[in-house]
mmCIF file of C-alpha atoms in Angstrom:
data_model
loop_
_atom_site.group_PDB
_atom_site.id
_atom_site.type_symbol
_atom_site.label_atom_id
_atom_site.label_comp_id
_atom_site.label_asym_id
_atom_site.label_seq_id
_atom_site.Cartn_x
_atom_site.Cartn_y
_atom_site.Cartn_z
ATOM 1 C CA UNK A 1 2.152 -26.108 -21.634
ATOM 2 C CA UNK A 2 1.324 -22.518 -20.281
ATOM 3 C CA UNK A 3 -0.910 -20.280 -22.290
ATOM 4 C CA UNK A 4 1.639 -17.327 -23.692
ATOM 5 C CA UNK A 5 0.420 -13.978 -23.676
ATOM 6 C CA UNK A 6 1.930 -10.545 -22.803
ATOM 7 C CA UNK A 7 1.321 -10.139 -18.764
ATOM 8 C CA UNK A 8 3.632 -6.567 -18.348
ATOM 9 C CA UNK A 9 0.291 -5.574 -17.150
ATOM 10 C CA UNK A 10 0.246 -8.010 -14.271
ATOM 11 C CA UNK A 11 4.315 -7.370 -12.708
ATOM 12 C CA UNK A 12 5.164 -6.701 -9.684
ATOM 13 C CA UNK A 13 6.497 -2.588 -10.712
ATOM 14 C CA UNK A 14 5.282 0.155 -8.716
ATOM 15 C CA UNK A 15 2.450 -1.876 -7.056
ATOM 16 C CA UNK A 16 3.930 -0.308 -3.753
ATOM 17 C CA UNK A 17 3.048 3.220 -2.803
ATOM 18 C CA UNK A 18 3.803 5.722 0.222
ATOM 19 C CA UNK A 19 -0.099 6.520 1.484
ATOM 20 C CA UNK A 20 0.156 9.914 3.623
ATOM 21 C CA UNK A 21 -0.203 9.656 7.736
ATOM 22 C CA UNK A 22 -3.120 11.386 7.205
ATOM 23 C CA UNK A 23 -4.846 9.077 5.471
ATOM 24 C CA UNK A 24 -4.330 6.500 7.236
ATOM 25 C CA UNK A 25 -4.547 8.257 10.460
ATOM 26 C CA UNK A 26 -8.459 9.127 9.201
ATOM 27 C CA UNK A 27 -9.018 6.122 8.021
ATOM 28 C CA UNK A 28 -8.017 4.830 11.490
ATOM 29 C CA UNK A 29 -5.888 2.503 9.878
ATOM 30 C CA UNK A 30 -2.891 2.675 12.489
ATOM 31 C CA UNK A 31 -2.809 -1.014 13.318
ATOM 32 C CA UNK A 32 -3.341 -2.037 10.251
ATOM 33 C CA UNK A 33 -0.450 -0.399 7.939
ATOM 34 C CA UNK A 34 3.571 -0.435 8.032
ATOM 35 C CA UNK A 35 4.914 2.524 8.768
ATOM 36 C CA UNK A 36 7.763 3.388 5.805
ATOM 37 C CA UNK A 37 11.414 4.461 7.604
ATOM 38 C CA UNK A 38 11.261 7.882 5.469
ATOM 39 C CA UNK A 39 7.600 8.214 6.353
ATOM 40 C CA UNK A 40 4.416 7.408 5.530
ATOM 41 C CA UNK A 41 2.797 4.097 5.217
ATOM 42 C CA UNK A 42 2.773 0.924 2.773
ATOM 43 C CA UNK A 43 0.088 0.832 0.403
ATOM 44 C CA UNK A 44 -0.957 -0.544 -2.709
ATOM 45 C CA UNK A 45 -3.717 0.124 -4.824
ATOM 46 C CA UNK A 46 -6.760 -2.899 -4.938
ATOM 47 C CA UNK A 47 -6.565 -3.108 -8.890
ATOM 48 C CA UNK A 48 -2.877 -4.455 -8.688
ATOM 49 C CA UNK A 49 -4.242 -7.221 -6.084
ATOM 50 C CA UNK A 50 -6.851 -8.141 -8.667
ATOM 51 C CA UNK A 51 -3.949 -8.391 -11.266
ATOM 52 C CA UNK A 52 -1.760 -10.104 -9.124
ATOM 53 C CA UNK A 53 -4.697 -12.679 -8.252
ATOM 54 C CA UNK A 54 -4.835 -13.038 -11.541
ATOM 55 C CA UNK A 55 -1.398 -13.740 -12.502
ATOM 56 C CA UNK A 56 -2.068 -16.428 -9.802
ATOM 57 C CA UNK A 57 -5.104 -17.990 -11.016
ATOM 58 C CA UNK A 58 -3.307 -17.671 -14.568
ATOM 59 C CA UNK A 59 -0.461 -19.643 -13.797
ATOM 60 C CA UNK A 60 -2.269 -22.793 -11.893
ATOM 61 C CA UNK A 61 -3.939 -23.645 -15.092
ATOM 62 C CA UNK A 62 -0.010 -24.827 -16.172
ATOM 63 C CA UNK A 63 1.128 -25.876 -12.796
ATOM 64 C CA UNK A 64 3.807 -28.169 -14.812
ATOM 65 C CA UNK A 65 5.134 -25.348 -15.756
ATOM 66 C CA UNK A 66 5.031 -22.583 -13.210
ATOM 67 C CA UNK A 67 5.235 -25.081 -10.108
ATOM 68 C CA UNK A 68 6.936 -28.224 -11.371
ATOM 69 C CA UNK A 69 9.172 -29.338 -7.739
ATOM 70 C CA UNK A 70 6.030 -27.684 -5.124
ATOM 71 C CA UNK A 71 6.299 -30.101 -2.457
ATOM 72 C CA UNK A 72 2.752 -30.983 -0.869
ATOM 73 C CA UNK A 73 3.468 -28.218 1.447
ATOM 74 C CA UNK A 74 3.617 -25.585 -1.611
ATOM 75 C CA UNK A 75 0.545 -27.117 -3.473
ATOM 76 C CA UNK A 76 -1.519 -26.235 0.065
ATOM 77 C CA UNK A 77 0.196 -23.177 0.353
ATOM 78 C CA UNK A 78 -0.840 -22.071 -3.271
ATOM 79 C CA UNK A 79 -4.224 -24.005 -2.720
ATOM 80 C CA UNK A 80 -4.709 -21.201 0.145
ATOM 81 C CA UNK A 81 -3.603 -18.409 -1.529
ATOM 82 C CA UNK A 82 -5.985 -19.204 -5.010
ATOM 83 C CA UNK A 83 -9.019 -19.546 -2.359
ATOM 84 C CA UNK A 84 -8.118 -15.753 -1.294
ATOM 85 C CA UNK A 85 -7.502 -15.255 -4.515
ATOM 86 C CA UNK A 86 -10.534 -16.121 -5.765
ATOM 87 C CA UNK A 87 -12.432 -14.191 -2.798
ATOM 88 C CA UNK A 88 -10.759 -11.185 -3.743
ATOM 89 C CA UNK A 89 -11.662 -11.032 -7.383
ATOM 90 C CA UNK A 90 -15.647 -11.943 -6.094
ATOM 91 C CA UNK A 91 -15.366 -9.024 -3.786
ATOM 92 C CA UNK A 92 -14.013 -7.059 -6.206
ATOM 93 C CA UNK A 93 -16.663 -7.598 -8.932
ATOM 94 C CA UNK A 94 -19.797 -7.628 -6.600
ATOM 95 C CA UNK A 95 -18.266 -3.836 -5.078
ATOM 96 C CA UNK A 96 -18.033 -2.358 -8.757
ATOM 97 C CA UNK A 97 -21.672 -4.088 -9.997
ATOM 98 C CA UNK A 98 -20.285 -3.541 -13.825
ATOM 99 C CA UNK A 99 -23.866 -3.326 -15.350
ATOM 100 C CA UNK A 100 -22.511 -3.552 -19.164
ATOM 101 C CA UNK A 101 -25.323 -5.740 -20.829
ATOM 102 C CA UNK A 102 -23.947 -8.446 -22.678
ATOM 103 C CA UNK A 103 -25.749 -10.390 -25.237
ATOM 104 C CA UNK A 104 -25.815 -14.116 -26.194
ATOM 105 C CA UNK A 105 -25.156 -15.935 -29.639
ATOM 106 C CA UNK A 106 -25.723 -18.963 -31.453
ATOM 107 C CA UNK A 107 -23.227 -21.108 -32.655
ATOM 108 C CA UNK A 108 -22.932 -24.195 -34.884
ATOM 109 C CA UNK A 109 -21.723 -26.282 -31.999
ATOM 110 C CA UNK A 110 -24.044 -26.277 -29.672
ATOM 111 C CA UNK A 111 -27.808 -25.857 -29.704
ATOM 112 C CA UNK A 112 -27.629 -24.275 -26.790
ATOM 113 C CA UNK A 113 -26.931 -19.825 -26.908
ATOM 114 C CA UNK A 114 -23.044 -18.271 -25.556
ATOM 115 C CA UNK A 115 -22.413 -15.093 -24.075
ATOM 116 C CA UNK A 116 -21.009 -12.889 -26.413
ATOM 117 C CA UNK A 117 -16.973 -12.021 -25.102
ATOM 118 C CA UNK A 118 -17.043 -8.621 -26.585
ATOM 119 C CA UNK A 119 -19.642 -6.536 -24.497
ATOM 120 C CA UNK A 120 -18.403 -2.868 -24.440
ATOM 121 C CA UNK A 121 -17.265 -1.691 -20.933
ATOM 122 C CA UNK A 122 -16.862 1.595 -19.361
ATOM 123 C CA UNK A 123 -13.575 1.661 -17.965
ATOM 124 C CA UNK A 124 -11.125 3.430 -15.933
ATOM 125 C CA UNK A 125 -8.042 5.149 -18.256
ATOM 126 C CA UNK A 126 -5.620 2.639 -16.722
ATOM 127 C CA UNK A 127 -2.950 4.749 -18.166
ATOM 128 C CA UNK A 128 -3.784 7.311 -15.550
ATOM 129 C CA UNK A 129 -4.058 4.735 -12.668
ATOM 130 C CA UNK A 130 -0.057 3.662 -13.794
ATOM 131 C CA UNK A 131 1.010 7.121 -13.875
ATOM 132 C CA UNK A 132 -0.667 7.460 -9.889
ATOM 133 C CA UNK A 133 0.885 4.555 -8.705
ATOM 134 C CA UNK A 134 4.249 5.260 -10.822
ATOM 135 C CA UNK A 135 4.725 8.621 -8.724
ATOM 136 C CA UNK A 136 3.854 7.040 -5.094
ATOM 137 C CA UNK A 137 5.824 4.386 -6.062
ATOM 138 C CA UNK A 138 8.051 2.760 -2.649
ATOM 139 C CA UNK A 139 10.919 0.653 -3.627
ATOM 140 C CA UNK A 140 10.427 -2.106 -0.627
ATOM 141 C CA UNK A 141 13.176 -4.130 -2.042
ATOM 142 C CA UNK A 142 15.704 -1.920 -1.094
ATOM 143 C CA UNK A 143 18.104 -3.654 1.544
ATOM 144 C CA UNK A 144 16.240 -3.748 5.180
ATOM 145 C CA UNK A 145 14.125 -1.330 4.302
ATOM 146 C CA UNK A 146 10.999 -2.937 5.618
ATOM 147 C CA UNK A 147 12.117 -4.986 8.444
ATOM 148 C CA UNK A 148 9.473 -7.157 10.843
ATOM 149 C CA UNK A 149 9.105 -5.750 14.554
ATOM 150 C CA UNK A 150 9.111 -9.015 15.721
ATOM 151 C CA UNK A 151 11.452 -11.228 13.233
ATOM 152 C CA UNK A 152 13.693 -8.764 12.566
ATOM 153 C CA UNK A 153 14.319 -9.557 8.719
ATOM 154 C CA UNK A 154 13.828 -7.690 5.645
ATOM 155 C CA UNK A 155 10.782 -8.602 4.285
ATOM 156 C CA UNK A 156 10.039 -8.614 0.543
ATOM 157 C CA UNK A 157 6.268 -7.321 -0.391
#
């Protein structure tokens, strides 16, 4: 049974934004990025990796549910992809150092002290980071809109 919760924070919406030839051009990025039809390049912000690593991660603990026909294929497919995964959130954390001190507790069912789930954090206004990616936003599913140089088919980011 999958654990229910609301995850409108971890969708696919207006991950995809249009980064400026500039910045990728000093970045020296050229190599490295898909050039958009209309211009600019194919970006994405790292937080809505995180969430969508996380969505991931979230939905192997029911794989019943969220993968019930995965052939063997699929299971080492998904197996890969949870190992990036996993290095991505690591990276992630390690590059931000979040130095919030949080405490331990005592229970009655265990001698042994927990770490207290509620440290305060000093976050980001997440509302803001939305709103940026919600104006940059590039619809890639439109109808060959991004289409491989070498395979030739619309590919769906």
């Amino acid at each position: 049974m999958p654990l229910h919760r609301d995850d409108t924070d971890m969708k696919n919406t207006d991950n995809n934004i249009r980064i400026s030839e500039d910045w990728v051009h000093r970045w020296g990025r050229e190599h490295e990025a898909v050039k958009l039809p209309d211009g600019g390049y194919l970006g994405m912000l790292s937080v809505f990796h995180e969430l969508h690593c996380i969505k991931r991660l979230y939905q192997t603990l029911s794989p019943e549910y969220y993968f019930p026909n995965a052939t063997e294929q699929e299971i080492a497919t998904n197996r890969e992809h949870n190992q990036h995964c996993l290095e991505v959130l690591r990276m992630g954390a390690a590059c931000r150092g979040d130095i919030s001190i949080i405490t331990h507790m005592w229970t009655d069912i265990d001698a042994r002290p927990i770490v207290n789930q509620t440290a305060p954090h000093q976050c980001v206004d997440f509302s803001k980071v939305m709103e940026y990616s919600r104006d940059n936003t590039v619809d890639v599913y439109q109808e060959n809109y991004i289409v491989h140089p070498k395979f030739g088919k619309h590919i769906v980011v």
